[in-house]
Amino acid sequence: MTHLPHIKGFLKDEKENTSVPDSIVSCTRRVILRIPVASSVLFFSHSACGKVKNANPFNDKRLLEQNKKIQEANQAPKDFPNFIREGFQVKVVTSDKYVKCISGLIYLDIEVGNGDCPKDGQQVTFHYIGYNESGRRIDSTYSQGSPAKIRLGNNALVPGFEEGIHDMRPGGKRRIIIPPELGPPVGPSTFFSSKQFEVFDVELLNVKDCQRRTIAFYSDVVCD
């Protein structure tokens, strides 16, 4: 769900309906808050503009090798997905350990964790590292020195990140590949001028119940 420059548009402001500190819910925090090929590799095709027609396998191989070299230069983590991109048409190449959801979300459980999965209305605390298609690190709560905290079900996270964290368990670690249709908005008002896949390594630390507290004319939400 660095310190590189923070990007508006990933985390909607929910200061009016939660007790989460302003430092966590600030719109300036870039929280979503939006492999070598072998016989076991799966090819997942995604496109913002429809299917690619008459794809050239030799061109695909060239683009794949280019992406792999760029990721190696960026020191992308082990078993990182590869992307064959031609304009807005993209093929995502992963090992067979990854799971593809009906929504288009793709994920890899690195550690499953224990306990109950978070529900809408509960507060989740998590660390994350965000990457672009080139395997370059674009953001990290580890670098910021503190985890992110957010309540689920308030439309505060971009859809793909919230979907990816919803069935995790505390202590679990997961790599989430978010397709453009489940990612942050694009356009002049945001950092994103084109539709890109985003990759996040997420560590779910804990899940807390929340309840609304009203004192006189003051109302807020507390989580414990």
PDB file of C-alpha atoms in Angstrom:
ATOM      1  CA  MET A   1       0.000   0.000   0.000  1.00  0.00           C
ATOM      2  CA  THR A   2      13.180   6.436  -0.336  1.00  0.00           C
ATOM      3  CA  HIS A   3      13.534   9.488   0.350  1.00  0.00           C
ATOM      4  CA  LEU A   4      12.780  10.092  -3.298  1.00  0.00           C
ATOM      5  CA  PRO A   5      10.380  12.919  -4.113  1.00  0.00           C
ATOM      6  CA  HIS A   6       6.870  11.972  -3.046  1.00  0.00           C
ATOM      7  CA  ILE A   7       4.194  11.777  -5.693  1.00  0.00           C
ATOM      8  CA  LYS A   8       0.625  13.041  -5.433  1.00  0.00           C
ATOM      9  CA  GLY A   9      -2.192  10.786  -6.552  1.00  0.00           C
ATOM     10  CA  PHE A  10      -1.206   7.492  -4.920  1.00  0.00           C
ATOM     11  CA  LEU A  11      -2.732   8.033  -1.475  1.00  0.00           C
ATOM     12  CA  LYS A  12      -6.021   9.842  -1.155  1.00  0.00           C
ATOM     13  CA  ASP A  13      -6.427  12.038   1.898  1.00  0.00           C
ATOM     14  CA  GLU A  14      -8.640  10.437   4.521  1.00  0.00           C
ATOM     15  CA  LYS A  15      -7.939  12.859   7.349  1.00  0.00           C
ATOM     16  CA  GLU A  16     -11.648  13.515   7.739  1.00  0.00           C
ATOM     17  CA  ASN A  17     -12.583   9.930   8.570  1.00  0.00           C
ATOM     18  CA  THR A  18      -9.617   8.435  10.402  1.00  0.00           C
ATOM     19  CA  SER A  19      -7.290   9.019  13.316  1.00  0.00           C
ATOM     20  CA  VAL A  20      -4.244   8.093  11.254  1.00  0.00           C
ATOM     21  CA  PRO A  21      -1.599  10.835  11.748  1.00  0.00           C
ATOM     22  CA  ASP A  22      -1.260  13.516   9.114  1.00  0.00           C
ATOM     23  CA  SER A  23       2.260  12.319   8.414  1.00  0.00           C
ATOM     24  CA  ILE A  24       0.826   8.992   7.216  1.00  0.00           C
ATOM     25  CA  VAL A  25      -2.144  10.156   5.182  1.00  0.00           C
ATOM     26  CA  SER A  26      -0.426  13.069   3.441  1.00  0.00           C
ATOM     27  CA  CYS A  27      -1.203  13.159  -0.265  1.00  0.00           C
ATOM     28  CA  THR A  28       2.484  13.708  -0.915  1.00  0.00           C
ATOM     29  CA  ARG A  29       3.460  10.213   0.218  1.00  0.00           C
ATOM     30  CA  ARG A  30       3.918   7.846  -2.683  1.00  0.00           C
ATOM     31  CA  VAL A  31       2.019   4.949  -1.220  1.00  0.00           C
ATOM     32  CA  ILE A  32      -0.316   3.124  -3.307  1.00  0.00           C
ATOM     33  CA  LEU A  33      -1.492   4.346  -0.735  1.00  0.00           C
ATOM     34  CA  ARG A  34      -0.984   3.418  -7.021  1.00  0.00           C
ATOM     35  CA  ILE A  35      13.668 -13.352 -14.698  1.00  0.00           C
ATOM     36  CA  PRO A  36      15.309 -15.285 -16.756  1.00  0.00           C
ATOM     37  CA  VAL A  37      13.041 -17.159 -19.173  1.00  0.00           C
ATOM     38  CA  ALA A  38      12.849 -20.953 -18.777  1.00  0.00           C
ATOM     39  CA  SER A  39      10.417 -23.730 -19.602  1.00  0.00           C
ATOM     40  CA  SER A  40       8.490 -22.973 -16.415  1.00  0.00           C
ATOM     41  CA  VAL A  41       7.827 -19.334 -17.340  1.00  0.00           C
ATOM     42  CA  LEU A  42       4.286 -18.082 -17.844  1.00  0.00           C
ATOM     43  CA  PHE A  43       3.460 -15.285 -20.228  1.00  0.00           C
ATOM     44  CA  PHE A  44       0.690 -12.957 -19.086  1.00  0.00           C
ATOM     45  CA  SER A  45      -0.470 -10.513 -21.721  1.00  0.00           C
ATOM     46  CA  HIS A  46      -1.982  -7.160 -20.785  1.00  0.00           C
ATOM     47  CA  SER A  47      -2.774  -4.248 -23.024  1.00  0.00           C
ATOM     48  CA  ALA A  48      -4.273  -0.824 -22.530  1.00  0.00           C
ATOM     49  CA  CYS A  49      -5.168  -0.733 -26.206  1.00  0.00           C
ATOM     50  CA  GLY A  50      -6.253  -4.269 -27.000  1.00  0.00           C
ATOM     51  CA  LYS A  51      -4.319  -7.338 -28.086  1.00  0.00           C
ATOM     52  CA  VAL A  52      -1.127  -7.128 -30.071  1.00  0.00           C
ATOM     53  CA  LYS A  53      -1.666  -8.307 -33.642  1.00  0.00           C
ATOM     54  CA  ASN A  54       0.904 -10.291 -35.567  1.00  0.00           C
ATOM     55  CA  ALA A  55       3.450 -10.225 -32.736  1.00  0.00           C
ATOM     56  CA  ASN A  56       6.968 -10.912 -33.910  1.00  0.00           C
ATOM     57  CA  PRO A  57       8.607 -13.517 -31.610  1.00  0.00           C
ATOM     58  CA  PHE A  58      12.078 -12.284 -32.568  1.00  0.00           C
ATOM     59  CA  ASN A  59      11.126  -8.728 -31.641  1.00  0.00           C
ATOM     60  CA  ASP A  60       9.625  -9.983 -28.351  1.00  0.00           C
ATOM     61  CA  LYS A  61      12.888 -11.745 -27.561  1.00  0.00           C
ATOM     62  CA  ARG A  62      14.885  -8.589 -28.284  1.00  0.00           C
ATOM     63  CA  LEU A  63      12.616  -6.443 -26.098  1.00  0.00           C
ATOM     64  CA  LEU A  64      12.746  -9.027 -23.316  1.00  0.00           C
ATOM     65  CA  GLU A  65      16.546  -9.090 -23.370  1.00  0.00           C
ATOM     66  CA  GLN A  66      16.609  -5.289 -23.265  1.00  0.00           C
ATOM     67  CA  ASN A  67      14.322  -5.247 -20.228  1.00  0.00           C
ATOM     68  CA  LYS A  68      16.395  -7.897 -18.457  1.00  0.00           C
ATOM     69  CA  LYS A  69      19.619  -5.941 -19.018  1.00  0.00           C
ATOM     70  CA  ILE A  70      18.053  -2.746 -17.701  1.00  0.00           C
ATOM     71  CA  GLN A  71      16.747  -4.576 -14.623  1.00  0.00           C
ATOM     72  CA  GLU A  72      20.182  -6.058 -13.971  1.00  0.00           C
ATOM     73  CA  ALA A  73      21.696  -2.568 -14.135  1.00  0.00           C
ATOM     74  CA  ASN A  74      19.040  -1.365 -11.673  1.00  0.00           C
ATOM     75  CA  GLN A  75      19.773  -4.329  -9.366  1.00  0.00           C
ATOM     76  CA  ALA A  76      16.200  -5.593  -9.455  1.00  0.00           C
ATOM     77  CA  PRO A  77      15.471  -8.240  -6.786  1.00  0.00           C
ATOM     78  CA  LYS A  78      15.440 -11.976  -7.388  1.00  0.00           C
ATOM     79  CA  ASP A  79      12.587 -13.420  -9.510  1.00  0.00           C
ATOM     80  CA  PHE A  80      11.487  -9.925 -10.549  1.00  0.00           C
ATOM     81  CA  PRO A  81       8.943  -9.917 -13.423  1.00  0.00           C
ATOM     82  CA  ASN A  82      10.033  -8.897 -16.904  1.00  0.00           C
ATOM     83  CA  PHE A  83       8.067  -6.642 -19.230  1.00  0.00           C
ATOM     84  CA  ILE A  84       7.911  -6.753 -23.021  1.00  0.00           C
ATOM     85  CA  ARG A  85       6.551  -3.337 -23.928  1.00  0.00           C
ATOM     86  CA  GLU A  86       5.674  -1.846 -27.299  1.00  0.00           C
ATOM     87  CA  GLY A  87       3.853   1.409 -26.651  1.00  0.00           C
ATOM     88  CA  PHE A  88       0.913   0.627 -24.385  1.00  0.00           C
ATOM     89  CA  GLN A  89       0.947  -3.069 -25.286  1.00  0.00           C
ATOM     90  CA  VAL A  90       2.704  -5.082 -22.602  1.00  0.00           C
ATOM     91  CA  LYS A  91       3.465  -8.713 -21.895  1.00  0.00           C
ATOM     92  CA  VAL A  92       4.384  -9.581 -18.324  1.00  0.00           C
ATOM     93  CA  VAL A  93       6.821 -12.465 -17.999  1.00  0.00           C
ATOM     94  CA  THR A  94       7.053 -14.223 -14.632  1.00  0.00           C
ATOM     95  CA  SER A  95       8.054 -17.562 -13.181  1.00  0.00           C
ATOM     96  CA  ASP A  96       5.304 -20.114 -12.551  1.00  0.00           C
ATOM     97  CA  LYS A  97       5.361 -19.232  -8.844  1.00  0.00           C
ATOM     98  CA  TYR A  98       3.248 -16.170  -9.515  1.00  0.00           C
ATOM     99  CA  VAL A  99      -0.557 -16.184  -9.252  1.00  0.00           C
ATOM    100  CA  LYS A 100      -2.747 -14.300 -11.708  1.00  0.00           C
ATOM    101  CA  CYS A 101      -6.108 -13.001 -10.447  1.00  0.00           C
ATOM    102  CA  ILE A 102      -9.219 -12.534 -12.579  1.00  0.00           C
ATOM    103  CA  SER A 103      -8.905  -8.776 -12.061  1.00  0.00           C
ATOM    104  CA  GLY A 104      -5.499  -8.777 -13.763  1.00  0.00           C
ATOM    105  CA  LEU A 105      -3.513  -8.459 -10.537  1.00  0.00           C
ATOM    106  CA  ILE A 106      -0.463 -10.756 -10.323  1.00  0.00           C
ATOM    107  CA  TYR A 107       1.271 -11.650  -7.073  1.00  0.00           C
ATOM    108  CA  LEU A 108       3.922 -13.855  -5.497  1.00  0.00           C
ATOM    109  CA  ASP A 109       3.773 -14.891  -1.837  1.00  0.00           C
ATOM    110  CA  ILE A 110       7.309 -14.787  -0.457  1.00  0.00           C
ATOM    111  CA  GLU A 111       6.121 -15.549   3.097  1.00  0.00           C
ATOM    112  CA  VAL A 112       2.490 -16.336   3.941  1.00  0.00           C
ATOM    113  CA  GLY A 113       2.286 -15.097   7.541  1.00  0.00           C
ATOM    114  CA  ASN A 114      -0.182 -16.077  10.262  1.00  0.00           C
ATOM    115  CA  GLY A 115      -3.510 -14.928  11.653  1.00  0.00           C
ATOM    116  CA  ASP A 116      -6.588 -13.444  10.011  1.00  0.00           C
ATOM    117  CA  CYS A 117      -6.604 -11.434   6.806  1.00  0.00           C
ATOM    118  CA  PRO A 118      -7.552  -7.736   7.180  1.00  0.00           C
ATOM    119  CA  LYS A 119     -11.134  -6.615   6.625  1.00  0.00           C
ATOM    120  CA  ASP A 120     -12.673  -3.337   5.500  1.00  0.00           C
ATOM    121  CA  GLY A 121     -12.621  -0.844   8.351  1.00  0.00           C
ATOM    122  CA  GLN A 122      -9.512  -2.303   9.956  1.00  0.00           C
ATOM    123  CA  GLN A 123      -6.169  -0.540  10.024  1.00  0.00           C
ATOM    124  CA  VAL A 124      -3.188  -2.216   8.377  1.00  0.00           C
ATOM    125  CA  THR A 125       0.437  -1.365   9.085  1.00  0.00           C
ATOM    126  CA  PHE A 126       2.897  -2.355   6.403  1.00  0.00           C
ATOM    127  CA  HIS A 127       6.242  -1.708   4.764  1.00  0.00           C
ATOM    128  CA  TYR A 128       6.636  -1.590   1.015  1.00  0.00           C
ATOM    129  CA  ILE A 129       9.197  -1.050  -1.715  1.00  0.00           C
ATOM    130  CA  GLY A 130       7.889   0.202  -5.056  1.00  0.00           C
ATOM    131  CA  TYR A 131       9.501  -0.485  -8.431  1.00  0.00           C
ATOM    132  CA  ASN A 132       8.830   0.492 -12.021  1.00  0.00           C
ATOM    133  CA  GLU A 133       8.933  -1.846 -15.025  1.00  0.00           C
ATOM    134  CA  SER A 134      12.692  -1.369 -15.306  1.00  0.00           C
ATOM    135  CA  GLY A 135      13.219  -2.738 -11.797  1.00  0.00           C
ATOM    136  CA  ARG A 136      14.263   0.681 -10.496  1.00  0.00           C
ATOM    137  CA  ARG A 137      13.274   1.405  -6.908  1.00  0.00           C
ATOM    138  CA  ILE A 138      10.911   4.391  -6.871  1.00  0.00           C
ATOM    139  CA  ASP A 139       9.813   4.487  -3.240  1.00  0.00           C
ATOM    140  CA  SER A 140      10.278   2.682   0.071  1.00  0.00           C
ATOM    141  CA  THR A 141       8.890   3.019   3.572  1.00  0.00           C
ATOM    142  CA  TYR A 142      12.057   1.331   4.822  1.00  0.00           C
ATOM    143  CA  SER A 143      14.043   4.315   3.530  1.00  0.00           C
ATOM    144  CA  GLN A 144      11.510   6.697   5.068  1.00  0.00           C
ATOM    145  CA  GLY A 145      12.133   5.082   8.446  1.00  0.00           C
ATOM    146  CA  SER A 146       8.528   4.217   9.331  1.00  0.00           C
ATOM    147  CA  PRO A 147       5.816   1.884   7.983  1.00  0.00           C
ATOM    148  CA  ALA A 148       2.604   3.053   6.360  1.00  0.00           C
ATOM    149  CA  LYS A 149      -0.727   2.866   8.197  1.00  0.00           C
ATOM    150  CA  ILE A 150      -4.117   2.999   6.513  1.00  0.00           C
ATOM    151  CA  ARG A 151      -7.678   1.822   7.043  1.00  0.00           C
ATOM    152  CA  LEU A 152      -9.038  -0.462   4.360  1.00  0.00           C
ATOM    153  CA  GLY A 153     -12.335   0.132   2.604  1.00  0.00           C
ATOM    154  CA  ASN A 154     -12.076   3.938   2.435  1.00  0.00           C
ATOM    155  CA  ASN A 155     -10.827   4.165  -1.159  1.00  0.00           C
ATOM    156  CA  ALA A 156      -7.555   5.498   0.240  1.00  0.00           C
ATOM    157  CA  LEU A 157      -5.419   2.994  -1.691  1.00  0.00           C
ATOM    158  CA  VAL A 158      -5.296   2.452  -5.417  1.00  0.00           C
ATOM    159  CA  PRO A 159      -7.412  -0.621  -6.256  1.00  0.00           C
ATOM    160  CA  GLY A 160      -4.576  -3.013  -7.093  1.00  0.00           C
ATOM    161  CA  PHE A 161      -2.677  -2.377  -3.897  1.00  0.00           C
ATOM    162  CA  GLU A 162      -5.755  -2.768  -1.719  1.00  0.00           C
ATOM    163  CA  GLU A 163      -6.727  -5.976  -3.514  1.00  0.00           C
ATOM    164  CA  GLY A 164      -3.215  -7.327  -3.108  1.00  0.00           C
ATOM    165  CA  ILE A 165      -3.014  -6.669   0.626  1.00  0.00           C
ATOM    166  CA  HIS A 166      -6.583  -7.768   1.457  1.00  0.00           C
ATOM    167  CA  ASP A 167      -5.831 -11.497   1.641  1.00  0.00           C
ATOM    168  CA  MET A 168      -2.387 -11.232   3.209  1.00  0.00           C
ATOM    169  CA  ARG A 169      -1.778 -12.347   6.797  1.00  0.00           C
ATOM    170  CA  PRO A 170       0.273 -10.500   9.452  1.00  0.00           C
ATOM    171  CA  GLY A 171       3.940 -11.316   9.041  1.00  0.00           C
ATOM    172  CA  GLY A 172       3.423 -12.133   5.361  1.00  0.00           C
ATOM    173  CA  LYS A 173       5.531 -10.790   2.506  1.00  0.00           C
ATOM    174  CA  ARG A 174       4.178 -10.504  -1.016  1.00  0.00           C
ATOM    175  CA  ARG A 175       5.234  -9.102  -4.396  1.00  0.00           C
ATOM    176  CA  ILE A 176       2.313  -7.412  -6.126  1.00  0.00           C
ATOM    177  CA  ILE A 177       2.258  -6.571  -9.847  1.00  0.00           C
ATOM    178  CA  ILE A 178      -0.374  -3.910 -10.445  1.00  0.00           C
ATOM    179  CA  PRO A 179      -1.633  -3.482 -14.038  1.00  0.00           C
ATOM    180  CA  PRO A 180      -2.500   0.024 -15.262  1.00  0.00           C
ATOM    181  CA  GLU A 181      -6.253  -0.557 -14.952  1.00  0.00           C
ATOM    182  CA  LEU A 182      -5.827  -1.217 -11.212  1.00  0.00           C
ATOM    183  CA  GLY A 183      -3.222   1.506 -10.686  1.00  0.00           C
ATOM    184  CA  PRO A 184      -3.208   5.220  -9.959  1.00  0.00           C
ATOM    185  CA  PRO A 185      -4.911   7.768 -12.198  1.00  0.00           C
ATOM    186  CA  VAL A 186      -2.951   9.241 -15.081  1.00  0.00           C
ATOM    187  CA  GLY A 187      -3.043  12.677 -16.605  1.00  0.00           C
ATOM    188  CA  PRO A 188      -1.789  16.244 -16.200  1.00  0.00           C
ATOM    189  CA  SER A 189      -2.757  16.414 -12.502  1.00  0.00           C
ATOM    190  CA  THR A 190      -0.628  13.400 -11.564  1.00  0.00           C
ATOM    191  CA  PHE A 191       2.940  12.229 -11.964  1.00  0.00           C
ATOM    192  CA  PHE A 192       1.870   9.550 -14.445  1.00  0.00           C
ATOM    193  CA  SER A 193       1.633  10.611 -18.066  1.00  0.00           C
ATOM    194  CA  SER A 194       1.360   7.064 -19.425  1.00  0.00           C
ATOM    195  CA  LYS A 195      -0.001   3.757 -18.207  1.00  0.00           C
ATOM    196  CA  GLN A 196       2.660   1.666 -16.507  1.00  0.00           C
ATOM    197  CA  PHE A 197       2.765  -1.499 -14.444  1.00  0.00           C
ATOM    198  CA  GLU A 198       3.860  -1.003 -10.841  1.00  0.00           C
ATOM    199  CA  VAL A 199       5.559  -3.662  -8.708  1.00  0.00           C
ATOM    200  CA  PHE A 200       5.495  -3.596  -4.898  1.00  0.00           C
ATOM    201  CA  ASP A 201       7.181  -5.792  -2.331  1.00  0.00           C
ATOM    202  CA  VAL A 202       4.881  -5.594   0.701  1.00  0.00           C
ATOM    203  CA  GLU A 203       5.415  -6.749   4.285  1.00  0.00           C
ATOM    204  CA  LEU A 204       2.209  -6.758   6.364  1.00  0.00           C
ATOM    205  CA  LEU A 205       3.185  -5.993   9.972  1.00  0.00           C
ATOM    206  CA  ASN A 206      -0.137  -5.986  11.826  1.00  0.00           C
ATOM    207  CA  VAL A 207      -3.898  -5.519  11.598  1.00  0.00           C
ATOM    208  CA  LYS A 208      -5.960  -3.538  14.136  1.00  0.00           C
ATOM    209  CA  ASP A 209      -9.695  -3.092  14.758  1.00  0.00           C
ATOM    210  CA  CYS A 210     -11.017   0.469  14.583  1.00  0.00           C
ATOM    211  CA  GLN A 211     -14.023   2.215  16.055  1.00  0.00           C
ATOM    212  CA  ARG A 212     -15.483   5.685  15.865  1.00  0.00           C
ATOM    213  CA  ARG A 213     -15.246   7.793  19.019  1.00  0.00           C
ATOM    214  CA  THR A 214     -17.476  10.797  19.650  1.00  0.00           C
ATOM    215  CA  ILE A 215     -16.815  13.348  22.371  1.00  0.00           C
ATOM    216  CA  ALA A 216     -19.215  16.297  22.437  1.00  0.00           C
ATOM    217  CA  PHE A 217     -18.987  17.773  18.912  1.00  0.00           C
ATOM    218  CA  TYR A 218     -15.726  16.016  18.108  1.00  0.00           C
ATOM    219  CA  SER A 219     -15.596  12.680  16.313  1.00  0.00           C
ATOM    220  CA  ASP A 220     -12.676  10.562  15.177  1.00  0.00           C
ATOM    221  CA  VAL A 221     -11.643   6.943  14.599  1.00  0.00           C
ATOM    222  CA  VAL A 222      -9.278   5.079  16.917  1.00  0.00           C
ATOM    223  CA  CYS A 223      -7.585   1.767  16.139  1.00  0.00           C
ATOM    224  CA  ASP A 224      -6.188  -0.684  18.697  1.00  0.00           C
TER     225      ASP A 224
END
